[in-house]
PDB file of C-alpha atoms and ligand atoms in Angstrom:
ATOM      1  CA  MET A   1       0.000  -0.001   0.001  1.00  0.00           C
ATOM      2  CA  THR A   2       1.279   3.466  -0.832  1.00  0.00           C
ATOM      3  CA  ASP A   3       1.433   6.256   1.718  1.00  0.00           C
ATOM      4  CA  ARG A   4      -1.898   7.638   0.637  1.00  0.00           C
ATOM      5  CA  TYR A   5      -3.725   4.365   1.182  1.00  0.00           C
ATOM      6  CA  ALA A   6      -1.784   3.713   4.366  1.00  0.00           C
ATOM      7  CA  ARG A   7      -2.852   7.105   5.730  1.00  0.00           C
ATOM      8  CA  LEU A   8      -6.482   6.385   4.919  1.00  0.00           C
ATOM      9  CA  ILE A   9      -6.221   3.046   6.724  1.00  0.00           C
ATOM     10  CA  GLU A  10      -4.768   4.728   9.816  1.00  0.00           C
ATOM     11  CA  GLN A  11      -7.540   7.350   9.781  1.00  0.00           C
ATOM     12  CA  VAL A  12     -10.268   4.707   9.615  1.00  0.00           C
ATOM     13  CA  LEU A  13      -8.630   2.672  12.367  1.00  0.00           C
ATOM     14  CA  ASP A  14      -8.426   5.763  14.590  1.00  0.00           C
ATOM     15  CA  ASP A  15     -12.213   5.972  14.456  1.00  0.00           C
ATOM     16  CA  PRO A  16     -13.487   2.584  13.281  1.00  0.00           C
ATOM     17  CA  GLY A  17     -16.972   1.903  11.972  1.00  0.00           C
ATOM     18  CA  THR A  18     -18.585   0.379   8.905  1.00  0.00           C
ATOM     19  CA  VAL A  19     -16.670   0.863   5.659  1.00  0.00           C
ATOM     20  CA  LEU A  20     -18.381   0.291   2.321  1.00  0.00           C
ATOM     21  CA  LEU A  21     -15.972  -0.181  -0.599  1.00  0.00           C
ATOM     22  CA  LEU A  22     -16.973   0.723  -4.138  1.00  0.00           C
ATOM     23  CA  GLY A  23     -15.187   0.194  -7.431  1.00  0.00           C
ATOM     24  CA  SER A  24     -15.380  -1.460 -10.816  1.00  0.00           C
ATOM     25  CA  MET A  25     -13.685  -4.719 -11.716  1.00  0.00           C
ATOM     26  CA  ASP A  26     -10.094  -5.063 -10.472  1.00  0.00           C
ATOM     27  CA  SER A  27     -10.084  -1.634  -8.862  1.00  0.00           C
ATOM     28  CA  GLY A  28      -8.443  -2.949  -5.686  1.00  0.00           C
ATOM     29  CA  LYS A  29     -11.453  -3.241  -3.323  1.00  0.00           C
ATOM     30  CA  THR A  30     -10.522  -6.632  -1.927  1.00  0.00           C
ATOM     31  CA  THR A  31      -6.841  -5.792  -1.630  1.00  0.00           C
ATOM     32  CA  PHE A  32      -7.733  -2.668   0.332  1.00  0.00           C
ATOM     33  CA  ALA A  33     -10.244  -4.570   2.486  1.00  0.00           C
ATOM     34  CA  ARG A  34      -7.594  -7.064   3.528  1.00  0.00           C
ATOM     35  CA  ALA A  35      -5.028  -4.358   4.284  1.00  0.00           C
ATOM     36  CA  LEU A  36      -7.558  -2.487   6.418  1.00  0.00           C
ATOM     37  CA  LEU A  37      -8.524  -5.656   8.281  1.00  0.00           C
ATOM     38  CA  ALA A  38      -4.866  -6.524   8.846  1.00  0.00           C
ATOM     39  CA  GLY A  39      -4.466  -3.079  10.399  1.00  0.00           C
ATOM     40  CA  ALA A  40      -7.410  -3.759  12.699  1.00  0.00           C
ATOM     41  CA  VAL A  41      -5.829  -7.040  13.832  1.00  0.00           C
ATOM     42  CA  ASP A  42      -2.564  -5.197  14.587  1.00  0.00           C
ATOM     43  CA  ARG A  43      -4.409  -2.728  16.745  1.00  0.00           C
ATOM     44  CA  GLY A  44      -6.617  -5.331  18.422  1.00  0.00           C
ATOM     45  CA  ILE A  45      -9.846  -3.882  16.990  1.00  0.00           C
ATOM     46  CA  PRO A  46     -12.501  -6.610  16.669  1.00  0.00           C
ATOM     47  CA  ALA A  47     -13.383  -6.638  12.975  1.00  0.00           C
ATOM     48  CA  ALA A  48     -15.531  -8.382  10.413  1.00  0.00           C
ATOM     49  CA  TYR A  49     -15.343  -8.781   6.664  1.00  0.00           C
ATOM     50  CA  LEU A  50     -18.659  -8.872   4.832  1.00  0.00           C
ATOM     51  CA  ASP A  51     -18.061 -10.101   1.314  1.00  0.00           C
ATOM     52  CA  THR A  52     -21.144  -9.217  -0.728  1.00  0.00           C
ATOM     53  CA  ASP A  53     -19.486 -10.069  -4.048  1.00  0.00           C
ATOM     54  CA  VAL A  54     -21.220 -13.268  -5.161  1.00  0.00           C
ATOM     55  CA  GLY A  55     -19.102 -13.806  -8.287  1.00  0.00           C
ATOM     56  CA  ARG A  56     -15.498 -13.332  -7.315  1.00  0.00           C
ATOM     57  CA  THR A  57     -15.887 -14.314  -3.708  1.00  0.00           C
ATOM     58  CA  THR A  58     -13.313 -14.124  -0.958  1.00  0.00           C
ATOM     59  CA  VAL A  59     -15.466 -15.488   1.888  1.00  0.00           C
ATOM     60  CA  GLY A  60     -17.704 -18.497   1.227  1.00  0.00           C
ATOM     61  CA  PRO A  61     -18.499 -20.160  -2.112  1.00  0.00           C
ATOM     62  CA  PRO A  62     -19.704 -18.221  -5.198  1.00  0.00           C
ATOM     63  CA  THR A  63     -23.459 -17.443  -5.141  1.00  0.00           C
ATOM     64  CA  THR A  64     -23.291 -16.476  -1.449  1.00  0.00           C
ATOM     65  CA  ILE A  65     -22.603 -13.462   0.720  1.00  0.00           C
ATOM     66  CA  GLY A  66     -20.014 -14.433   3.310  1.00  0.00           C
ATOM     67  CA  LEU A  67     -19.211 -13.013   6.726  1.00  0.00           C
ATOM     68  CA  LYS A  68     -15.872 -13.584   8.429  1.00  0.00           C
ATOM     69  CA  HIS A  69     -15.045 -12.482  11.954  1.00  0.00           C
ATOM     70  CA  VAL A  70     -11.492 -11.165  11.859  1.00  0.00           C
ATOM     71  CA  LEU A  71      -9.789 -11.244  15.228  1.00  0.00           C
ATOM     72  CA  GLU A  72      -6.399 -12.752  14.442  1.00  0.00           C
ATOM     73  CA  ALA A  73      -3.944 -12.525  11.551  1.00  0.00           C
ATOM     74  CA  LYS A  74      -4.616 -16.132  10.588  1.00  0.00           C
ATOM     75  CA  HIS A  75      -8.275 -15.269   9.840  1.00  0.00           C
ATOM     76  CA  LEU A  76      -6.987 -13.291   6.855  1.00  0.00           C
ATOM     77  CA  GLU A  77      -5.052 -16.142   5.265  1.00  0.00           C
ATOM     78  CA  ASP A  78      -6.663 -17.261   1.986  1.00  0.00           C
ATOM     79  CA  ASP A  79      -7.829 -20.716   3.077  1.00  0.00           C
ATOM     80  CA  GLU A  80      -9.111 -19.502   6.419  1.00  0.00           C
ATOM     81  CA  LEU A  81     -10.835 -16.463   4.924  1.00  0.00           C
ATOM     82  CA  ALA A  82     -12.709 -18.708   2.504  1.00  0.00           C
ATOM     83  CA  LEU A  83     -14.419 -20.429   5.467  1.00  0.00           C
ATOM     84  CA  ALA A  84     -17.401 -18.254   6.288  1.00  0.00           C
ATOM     85  CA  ASP A  85     -18.680 -17.678   9.833  1.00  0.00           C
ATOM     86  CA  GLY A  86     -21.985 -16.553   8.352  1.00  0.00           C
ATOM     87  CA  LEU A  87     -23.509 -17.244   4.953  1.00  0.00           C
ATOM     88  CA  TYR A  88     -26.426 -16.010   2.896  1.00  0.00           C
ATOM     89  CA  PHE A  89     -27.423 -17.746  -0.294  1.00  0.00           C
ATOM     90  CA  VAL A  90     -28.099 -15.322  -3.140  1.00  0.00           C
ATOM     91  CA  GLY A  91     -28.418 -17.992  -5.806  1.00  0.00           C
ATOM     92  CA  TRP A  92     -26.517 -16.597  -8.747  1.00  0.00           C
ATOM     93  CA  VAL A  93     -22.955 -15.513  -9.530  1.00  0.00           C
ATOM     94  CA  SER A  94     -23.738 -11.883 -10.256  1.00  0.00           C
ATOM     95  CA  ALA A  95     -25.870  -9.197  -8.669  1.00  0.00           C
ATOM     96  CA  GLN A  96     -28.000  -8.800 -11.738  1.00  0.00           C
ATOM     97  CA  PHE A  97     -31.571 -10.111 -11.267  1.00  0.00           C
ATOM     98  CA  HIS A  98     -30.823 -10.922  -7.629  1.00  0.00           C
ATOM     99  CA  LEU A  99     -30.978  -7.572  -5.900  1.00  0.00           C
ATOM    100  CA  LEU A 100     -33.552  -8.698  -3.350  1.00  0.00           C
ATOM    101  CA  PRO A 101     -31.527 -11.527  -1.754  1.00  0.00           C
ATOM    102  CA  LEU A 102     -28.372  -9.404  -1.987  1.00  0.00           C
ATOM    103  CA  ILE A 103     -29.909  -6.648   0.078  1.00  0.00           C
ATOM    104  CA  ALA A 104     -31.696  -8.978   2.502  1.00  0.00           C
ATOM    105  CA  GLY A 105     -28.477 -10.938   3.002  1.00  0.00           C
ATOM    106  CA  THR A 106     -26.370  -7.824   3.498  1.00  0.00           C
ATOM    107  CA  ALA A 107     -28.785  -6.556   6.161  1.00  0.00           C
ATOM    108  CA  LYS A 108     -28.931  -9.906   7.913  1.00  0.00           C
ATOM    109  CA  LEU A 109     -25.189 -10.488   8.068  1.00  0.00           C
ATOM    110  CA  MET A 110     -24.486  -6.847   9.049  1.00  0.00           C
ATOM    111  CA  ASP A 111     -26.680  -7.534  12.037  1.00  0.00           C
ATOM    112  CA  VAL A 112     -24.749 -10.720  12.845  1.00  0.00           C
ATOM    113  CA  ALA A 113     -21.436  -8.800  12.630  1.00  0.00           C
ATOM    114  CA  ARG A 114     -22.673  -5.998  14.895  1.00  0.00           C
ATOM    115  CA  ARG A 115     -24.096  -8.411  17.463  1.00  0.00           C
ATOM    116  CA  ALA A 116     -20.755 -10.221  17.531  1.00  0.00           C
ATOM    117  CA  GLY A 117     -19.161  -6.957  18.625  1.00  0.00           C
ATOM    118  CA  ALA A 118     -17.279  -6.015  15.473  1.00  0.00           C
ATOM    119  CA  GLU A 119     -16.115  -2.411  15.714  1.00  0.00           C
ATOM    120  CA  LEU A 120     -14.781  -2.324  12.172  1.00  0.00           C
ATOM    121  CA  ILE A 121     -16.973  -3.912   9.497  1.00  0.00           C
ATOM    122  CA  VAL A 122     -15.591  -3.867   5.976  1.00  0.00           C
ATOM    123  CA  VAL A 123     -18.231  -4.376   3.290  1.00  0.00           C
ATOM    124  CA  ASP A 124     -16.710  -5.514  -0.008  1.00  0.00           C
ATOM    125  CA  THR A 125     -19.008  -5.194  -2.998  1.00  0.00           C
ATOM    126  CA  SER A 126     -19.462  -6.437  -6.536  1.00  0.00           C
ATOM    127  CA  SER A 127     -18.207  -4.479  -9.526  1.00  0.00           C
ATOM    128  CA  LEU A 128     -21.745  -3.613 -10.661  1.00  0.00           C
ATOM    129  CA  ILE A 129     -21.423   0.152 -10.407  1.00  0.00           C
ATOM    130  CA  SER A 130     -23.052   1.549 -13.507  1.00  0.00           C
ATOM    131  CA  GLY A 131     -26.530   2.141 -14.788  1.00  0.00           C
ATOM    132  CA  VAL A 132     -29.815   2.197 -12.961  1.00  0.00           C
ATOM    133  CA  TYR A 133     -29.201  -1.272 -11.508  1.00  0.00           C
ATOM    134  CA  GLY A 134     -25.803  -0.282 -10.131  1.00  0.00           C
ATOM    135  CA  GLN A 135     -27.241   2.809  -8.484  1.00  0.00           C
ATOM    136  CA  ILE A 136     -30.274   1.069  -7.034  1.00  0.00           C
ATOM    137  CA  LEU A 137     -28.166  -1.790  -5.714  1.00  0.00           C
ATOM    138  CA  LYS A 138     -25.511   0.390  -4.108  1.00  0.00           C
ATOM    139  CA  TYR A 139     -28.071   2.825  -2.665  1.00  0.00           C
ATOM    140  CA  HIS A 140     -29.880  -0.022  -0.939  1.00  0.00           C
ATOM    141  CA  LYS A 141     -26.620  -1.533   0.263  1.00  0.00           C
ATOM    142  CA  MET A 142     -25.891   1.791   1.936  1.00  0.00           C
ATOM    143  CA  GLU A 143     -29.402   1.816   3.379  1.00  0.00           C
ATOM    144  CA  VAL A 144     -28.957  -1.515   5.122  1.00  0.00           C
ATOM    145  CA  SER A 145     -25.271  -1.281   6.068  1.00  0.00           C
ATOM    146  CA  ARG A 146     -25.373   2.374   7.210  1.00  0.00           C
ATOM    147  CA  PRO A 147     -21.655   2.959   6.632  1.00  0.00           C
ATOM    148  CA  GLU A 148     -19.597   5.587   8.418  1.00  0.00           C
ATOM    149  CA  TYR A 149     -17.207   5.515   5.441  1.00  0.00           C
ATOM    150  CA  VAL A 150     -17.820   5.034   1.738  1.00  0.00           C
ATOM    151  CA  ILE A 151     -14.508   4.564  -0.054  1.00  0.00           C
ATOM    152  CA  GLY A 152     -14.364   4.358  -3.830  1.00  0.00           C
ATOM    153  CA  PHE A 153     -11.523   3.387  -6.146  1.00  0.00           C
ATOM    154  CA  GLU A 154     -12.142   4.851  -9.568  1.00  0.00           C
ATOM    155  CA  ARG A 155     -10.735   5.182 -13.043  1.00  0.00           C
ATOM    156  CA  GLY A 156     -11.502   8.679 -14.213  1.00  0.00           C
ATOM    157  CA  GLU A 157     -14.746   9.774 -12.590  1.00  0.00           C
ATOM    158  CA  GLU A 158     -16.675   6.569 -13.102  1.00  0.00           C
ATOM    159  CA  LEU A 159     -17.884   6.444  -9.499  1.00  0.00           C
ATOM    160  CA  GLU A 160     -19.170   9.999  -9.319  1.00  0.00           C
ATOM    161  CA  PRO A 161     -22.869   9.028  -9.656  1.00  0.00           C
ATOM    162  CA  LEU A 162     -22.537   6.534  -6.778  1.00  0.00           C
ATOM    163  CA  LEU A 163     -20.376   8.763  -4.616  1.00  0.00           C
ATOM    164  CA  GLY A 164     -22.866  11.569  -5.240  1.00  0.00           C
ATOM    165  CA  ILE A 165     -25.631   9.310  -3.934  1.00  0.00           C
ATOM    166  CA  ALA A 166     -23.545   8.540  -0.833  1.00  0.00           C
ATOM    167  CA  ARG A 167     -22.931  12.264  -0.241  1.00  0.00           C
ATOM    168  CA  ARG A 168     -26.539  13.334  -0.769  1.00  0.00           C
ATOM    169  CA  PHE A 169     -28.353  10.506   0.945  1.00  0.00           C
ATOM    170  CA  THR A 170     -26.088   9.305   3.764  1.00  0.00           C
ATOM    171  CA  PRO A 171     -24.081  10.834   6.601  1.00  0.00           C
ATOM    172  CA  ALA A 172     -21.011   8.760   5.602  1.00  0.00           C
ATOM    173  CA  ARG A 173     -17.596  10.273   5.087  1.00  0.00           C
ATOM    174  CA  VAL A 174     -17.073   9.737   1.356  1.00  0.00           C
ATOM    175  CA  GLU A 175     -13.594   9.334  -0.109  1.00  0.00           C
ATOM    176  CA  ALA A 176     -12.608   8.821  -3.750  1.00  0.00           C
ATOM    177  CA  TYR A 177      -9.204   7.438  -4.696  1.00  0.00           C
ATOM    178  CA  PRO A 178      -7.704   6.675  -8.069  1.00  0.00           C
ATOM    179  CA  VAL A 179      -7.236   2.969  -8.748  1.00  0.00           C
ATOM    180  CA  HIS A 180      -3.815   1.911  -7.504  1.00  0.00           C
ATOM    181  CA  PRO A 181      -1.266   1.865 -10.351  1.00  0.00           C
ATOM    182  CA  GLU A 182      -0.351  -1.721  -9.505  1.00  0.00           C
ATOM    183  CA  ALA A 183      -3.951  -2.965  -9.698  1.00  0.00           C
ATOM    184  CA  ARG A 184      -3.886  -5.683 -12.316  1.00  0.00           C
ATOM    185  CA  PRO A 185      -6.758  -6.562 -14.663  1.00  0.00           C
ATOM    186  CA  THR A 186      -7.943 -10.163 -14.687  1.00  0.00           C
ATOM    187  CA  THR A 187      -9.140 -11.882 -17.857  1.00  0.00           C
ATOM    188  CA  ALA A 188     -12.525 -13.556 -18.259  1.00  0.00           C
ATOM    189  CA  ASP A 189     -10.713 -16.915 -18.342  1.00  0.00           C
ATOM    190  CA  GLU A 190      -8.932 -16.218 -15.059  1.00  0.00           C
ATOM    191  CA  ARG A 191     -12.240 -15.257 -13.467  1.00  0.00           C
ATOM    192  CA  SER A 192     -14.042 -18.377 -14.589  1.00  0.00           C
ATOM    193  CA  GLU A 193     -11.111 -20.555 -13.513  1.00  0.00           C
ATOM    194  CA  THR A 194     -11.079 -18.883 -10.088  1.00  0.00           C
ATOM    195  CA  ARG A 195     -14.800 -19.516  -9.767  1.00  0.00           C
ATOM    196  CA  ARG A 196     -14.461 -23.149 -10.821  1.00  0.00           C
ATOM    197  CA  ALA A 197     -11.694 -23.631  -8.255  1.00  0.00           C
ATOM    198  CA  ARG A 198     -13.800 -21.992  -5.517  1.00  0.00           C
ATOM    199  CA  PHE A 199     -16.760 -24.280  -6.198  1.00  0.00           C
ATOM    200  CA  ALA A 200     -14.501 -27.336  -6.458  1.00  0.00           C
ATOM    201  CA  SER A 201     -12.779 -26.528  -3.198  1.00  0.00           C
ATOM    202  CA  TYR A 202     -16.085 -25.889  -1.386  1.00  0.00           C
ATOM    203  CA  PHE A 203     -17.424 -29.241  -2.569  1.00  0.00           C
ATOM    204  CA  SER A 204     -14.219 -31.159  -1.879  1.00  0.00           C
ATOM    205  CA  GLY A 205     -13.712 -33.657   0.901  1.00  0.00           C
ATOM    206  CA  ASN A 206     -16.424 -35.768   2.387  1.00  0.00           C
ATOM    207  CA  LEU A 207     -19.691 -35.209   0.507  1.00  0.00           C
ATOM    208  CA  HIS A 208     -23.050 -36.133   1.967  1.00  0.00           C
ATOM    209  CA  ARG A 209     -26.125 -37.160   0.032  1.00  0.00           C
ATOM    210  CA  TRP A 210     -29.680 -36.780   1.261  1.00  0.00           C
ATOM    211  CA  ARG A 211     -32.982 -37.726  -0.164  1.00  0.00           C
ATOM    212  CA  VAL A 212     -34.970 -34.506  -0.485  1.00  0.00           C
ATOM    213  CA  LYS A 213     -38.709 -34.184  -0.080  1.00  0.00           C
ATOM    214  CA  PRO A 214     -40.289 -31.963  -2.754  1.00  0.00           C
ATOM    215  CA  THR A 215     -42.012 -29.944  -0.015  1.00  0.00           C
ATOM    216  CA  VAL A 216     -38.871 -28.380   1.474  1.00  0.00           C
ATOM    217  CA  PHE A 217     -38.215 -25.760  -1.186  1.00  0.00           C
ATOM    218  CA  LEU A 218     -38.574 -22.020  -1.408  1.00  0.00           C
ATOM    219  CA  PRO A 219     -40.098 -21.135  -3.818  1.00  0.00           C
ATOM    220  CA  SER A 220     -42.342 -24.157  -3.467  1.00  0.00           C
ATOM    221  CA  LEU A 221     -42.501 -26.625  -6.324  1.00  0.00           C
ATOM    222  CA  PRO A 222     -45.693 -26.752  -8.345  1.00  0.00           C
ATOM    223  CA  PRO A 223     -47.509 -30.087  -7.844  1.00  0.00           C
ATOM    224  CA  ASP A 224     -46.680 -31.215 -11.379  1.00  0.00           C
ATOM    225  CA  ALA A 225     -43.009 -30.165 -11.250  1.00  0.00           C
ATOM    226  CA  ASP A 226     -40.651 -32.203 -13.378  1.00  0.00           C
ATOM    227  CA  LEU A 227     -38.048 -33.195 -10.770  1.00  0.00           C
ATOM    228  CA  ALA A 228     -35.503 -33.997 -13.487  1.00  0.00           C
ATOM    229  CA  SER A 229     -35.460 -30.306 -14.444  1.00  0.00           C
ATOM    230  CA  LEU A 230     -34.034 -29.488 -10.994  1.00  0.00           C
ATOM    231  CA  ALA A 231     -30.909 -31.609 -11.462  1.00  0.00           C
ATOM    232  CA  GLY A 232     -27.761 -29.530 -11.137  1.00  0.00           C
ATOM    233  CA  LEU A 233     -29.461 -26.602  -9.404  1.00  0.00           C
ATOM    234  CA  LEU A 234     -27.682 -25.048  -6.445  1.00  0.00           C
ATOM    235  CA  VAL A 235     -29.640 -24.702  -3.213  1.00  0.00           C
ATOM    236  CA  GLY A 236     -29.096 -22.776  -0.010  1.00  0.00           C
ATOM    237  CA  MET A 237     -29.414 -24.975   3.093  1.00  0.00           C
ATOM    238  CA  GLU A 238     -31.427 -23.268   5.823  1.00  0.00           C
ATOM    239  CA  ASP A 239     -31.382 -24.453   9.425  1.00  0.00           C
ATOM    240  CA  GLY A 240     -34.954 -23.374  10.181  1.00  0.00           C
ATOM    241  CA  LYS A 241     -33.710 -20.899  12.801  1.00  0.00           C
ATOM    242  CA  GLY A 242     -32.782 -18.158  10.371  1.00  0.00           C
ATOM    243  CA  SER A 243     -29.299 -19.160   9.266  1.00  0.00           C
ATOM    244  CA  CYS A 244     -27.860 -20.601   6.099  1.00  0.00           C
ATOM    245  CA  VAL A 245     -25.557 -23.517   6.926  1.00  0.00           C
ATOM    246  CA  GLY A 246     -24.144 -24.042   3.434  1.00  0.00           C
ATOM    247  CA  ILE A 247     -24.972 -24.726  -0.163  1.00  0.00           C
ATOM    248  CA  GLY A 248     -25.642 -27.965  -1.985  1.00  0.00           C
ATOM    249  CA  TYR A 249     -26.728 -29.140  -5.412  1.00  0.00           C
ATOM    250  CA  LEU A 250     -29.530 -31.371  -6.560  1.00  0.00           C
ATOM    251  CA  GLU A 251     -29.415 -34.546  -8.550  1.00  0.00           C
ATOM    252  CA  LEU A 252     -32.002 -37.056  -9.656  1.00  0.00           C
ATOM    253  CA  ALA A 253     -31.448 -40.503  -8.172  1.00  0.00           C
ATOM    254  CA  GLU A 254     -32.107 -43.643 -10.234  1.00  0.00           C
ATOM    255  CA  ASP A 255     -35.315 -44.276  -8.322  1.00  0.00           C
ATOM    256  CA  GLY A 256     -36.691 -40.904  -9.513  1.00  0.00           C
ATOM    257  CA  HIS A 257     -36.245 -39.147  -6.166  1.00  0.00           C
ATOM    258  CA  LEU A 258     -34.348 -35.911  -5.682  1.00  0.00           C
ATOM    259  CA  ARG A 259     -31.072 -35.937  -3.804  1.00  0.00           C
ATOM    260  CA  MET A 260     -28.987 -33.101  -2.433  1.00  0.00           C
ATOM    261  CA  ILE A 261     -25.223 -33.280  -2.292  1.00  0.00           C
ATOM    262  CA  SER A 262     -23.292 -31.097   0.116  1.00  0.00           C
ATOM    263  CA  ALA A 263     -20.136 -30.908   2.145  1.00  0.00           C
ATOM    264  CA  VAL A 264     -22.207 -29.851   5.149  1.00  0.00           C
ATOM    265  CA  SER A 265     -23.191 -32.862   7.171  1.00  0.00           C
ATOM    266  CA  GLU A 266     -26.132 -31.613   9.202  1.00  0.00           C
ATOM    267  CA  GLY A 267     -28.469 -28.832  10.089  1.00  0.00           C
ATOM    268  CA  ALA A 268     -30.474 -28.336   6.893  1.00  0.00           C
ATOM    269  CA  ARG A 269     -34.242 -28.195   7.416  1.00  0.00           C
ATOM    270  CA  ALA A 270     -35.345 -26.301   4.321  1.00  0.00           C
ATOM    271  CA  LEU A 271     -33.851 -25.437   0.958  1.00  0.00           C
ATOM    272  CA  ARG A 272     -33.804 -22.240  -1.066  1.00  0.00           C
ATOM    273  CA  LEU A 273     -33.673 -22.806  -4.789  1.00  0.00           C
ATOM    274  CA  GLY A 274     -31.171 -20.650  -6.594  1.00  0.00           C
ATOM    275  CA  SER A 275     -30.939 -19.771 -10.261  1.00  0.00           C
ATOM    276  CA  THR A 276     -27.623 -21.506 -10.897  1.00  0.00           C
ATOM    277  CA  ARG A 277     -27.298 -24.799 -12.729  1.00  0.00           C
ATOM    278  CA  ILE A 278     -23.833 -26.264 -12.503  1.00  0.00           C
ATOM    279  CA  THR A 279     -22.036 -29.051 -14.298  1.00  0.00           C
ATOM    280  CA  PRO A 280     -20.334 -31.730 -12.155  1.00  0.00           C
ATOM    281  CA  ASP A 281     -16.866 -30.416 -13.118  1.00  0.00           C
ATOM    282  CA  TRP A 282     -17.886 -26.875 -12.027  1.00  0.00           C
ATOM    283  CA  THR A 283     -16.765 -25.404 -15.336  1.00  0.00           C
ATOM    284  CA  SER A 284     -20.157 -24.148 -16.385  1.00  0.00           C
ATOM    285  CA  THR A 285     -22.765 -22.156 -14.554  1.00  0.00           C
ATOM    286  CA  THR A 286     -26.016 -21.434 -16.374  1.00  0.00           C
ATOM    287  CA  ARG A 287     -28.701 -19.115 -15.141  1.00  0.00           C
ATOM    288  CA  VAL A 288     -32.113 -20.681 -14.708  1.00  0.00           C
ATOM    289  CA  ASP A 289     -35.227 -18.558 -14.352  1.00  0.00           C
ATOM    290  CA  LEU A 290     -37.450 -20.466 -11.917  1.00  0.00           C
ATOM    291  CA  ARG A 291     -40.562 -18.808 -13.314  1.00  0.00           C
ATOM    292  CA  HIS A 292     -39.868 -20.399 -16.672  1.00  0.00           C
ATOM    293  CA  LEU A 293     -38.844 -23.691 -15.104  1.00  0.00           C
ATOM    294  CA  PHE A 294     -42.122 -23.890 -13.187  1.00  0.00           C
ATOM    295  CA  GLY A 295     -44.225 -22.423 -16.010  1.00  0.00           C
ATOM    296  CA  THR A 296     -45.459 -19.636 -13.719  1.00  0.00           C
ATOM    297  CA  GLU A 297     -44.920 -15.881 -13.629  1.00  0.00           C
TER     298      GLU A 297
HETATM  299  N1  LIG B 307      -2.699  -1.512  -3.819  1.00  0.00           N
HETATM  300  C1  LIG B 307      -2.331  -2.504  -4.599  1.00  0.00           C
HETATM  301  N2  LIG B 307      -1.033  -2.862  -4.717  1.00  0.00           N
HETATM  302  C2  LIG B 307      -0.655  -3.884  -5.514  1.00  0.00           C
HETATM  303  N3  LIG B 307      -1.513  -4.633  -6.234  1.00  0.00           N
HETATM  304  C3  LIG B 307      -2.804  -4.345  -6.156  1.00  0.00           C
HETATM  305  C4  LIG B 307      -3.294  -3.266  -5.344  1.00  0.00           C
HETATM  306  N4  LIG B 307      -4.619  -3.209  -5.477  1.00  0.00           N
HETATM  307  C5  LIG B 307      -4.955  -4.203  -6.311  1.00  0.00           C
HETATM  308  N5  LIG B 307      -3.879  -4.900  -6.717  1.00  0.00           N
HETATM  309  C6  LIG B 307      -3.890  -6.082  -7.621  1.00  0.00           C
HETATM  310  O1  LIG B 307      -4.856  -5.872  -8.641  1.00  0.00           O
HETATM  311  C7  LIG B 307      -5.700  -7.013  -8.831  1.00  0.00           C
HETATM  312  C8  LIG B 307      -7.154  -6.650  -8.582  1.00  0.00           C
HETATM  313  O2  LIG B 307      -7.292  -6.242  -7.222  1.00  0.00           O
HETATM  314  P1  LIG B 307      -8.528  -6.697  -6.322  1.00  0.00           P
HETATM  315  O3  LIG B 307      -8.821  -8.135  -6.487  1.00  0.00           O
HETATM  316  O4  LIG B 307      -8.238  -6.183  -4.955  1.00  0.00           O
HETATM  317  O5  LIG B 307      -9.668  -5.830  -7.014  1.00  0.00           O
HETATM  318  P2  LIG B 307     -11.245  -5.885  -6.767  1.00  0.00           P
HETATM  319  O6  LIG B 307     -11.735  -4.481  -6.968  1.00  0.00           O
HETATM  320  O7  LIG B 307     -11.563  -6.544  -5.500  1.00  0.00           O
HETATM  321  O8  LIG B 307     -11.704  -6.755  -8.009  1.00  0.00           O
HETATM  322  P3  LIG B 307     -13.129  -7.529  -8.228  1.00  0.00           P
HETATM  323  O9  LIG B 307     -14.121  -6.488  -8.633  1.00  0.00           O
HETATM  324  O10 LIG B 307     -12.849  -8.466  -9.340  1.00  0.00           O
HETATM  325  O11 LIG B 307     -13.474  -8.180  -6.933  1.00  0.00           O
HETATM  326  C9  LIG B 307      -5.149  -8.079  -7.894  1.00  0.00           C
HETATM  327  O12 LIG B 307      -4.281  -8.906  -8.631  1.00  0.00           O
HETATM  328  C10 LIG B 307      -4.383  -7.304  -6.838  1.00  0.00           C
HETATM  329  O13 LIG B 307      -3.303  -8.044  -6.329  1.00  0.00           O
HETATM  330 MG1  LIG B 308     -12.845  -8.165  -5.055  1.00  0.00          MG
END
């Protein structure tokens, strides 16, 4: 981190609160988040990382928002950071079309972080910053996270519409920084390979298979649902007490029943259907519109 970024980090740590990071693809949000959290660990400030990027995820598998309590340096190591302390299933690998679960999940996990006593909460976001969708999404993220700081990393003045919203509508201290000169662009191939590896690693190890009753889903299946059409869909596993315990995927067993496969061994009482159909090698994710799948609107 250069002096300028280092100074900003020191200023935030002098008066910690919730920090919302904004920026387009590869603008350095996650790098900054980790540096800020490392600073909090050094100073003994209880911190949390709320990763609301569902595509290029740092905490938890793709398709989820992940919360990590950061109290020790080891919590920031890659493998450890990937293990979420709190999860929310959004159901797709980008924010588009999934604003509702993104906002609900951000609000829910912010609450978990605050209750756990985090004094610094760093909210990392997706790179959807432009257009009406970008503005609506980021405005509502600010509404539910109520940040003390909104920090943007921009090329040119690309963030001005969003930073303007933060200045006009929120009491946050708003800071704009140019993208760090060493920030490196990633290619589409690198991104899809990273995502494949994240899914593969989440579903590695001991996998469990359950027979699934057709009545456990949200949204509920129509009575005449073709169970075969659900094969490959990702689901969020809910514990029935308000928490997501992990994600799984569906397959059709030879006897015609549905099965769910997951690395999580217990705790699921109900399943949320997502819009992601995966292939067993994790190389392909296709978006499924449940309204079309169920023949309803
Ligand atoms: N301050 C910095 N110093 C050196 N390298 C950096 C810095 N900021 C970012 N980078 C590099 O640039 C790349 C993109 O950074 P990063 O992943 O933090 O961006 P991001 O905004 O989180 O991207 P995305 O929108 O894809 O999540 C990474 O390879 C990272 O190592
Ligand atoms: Mg990132």
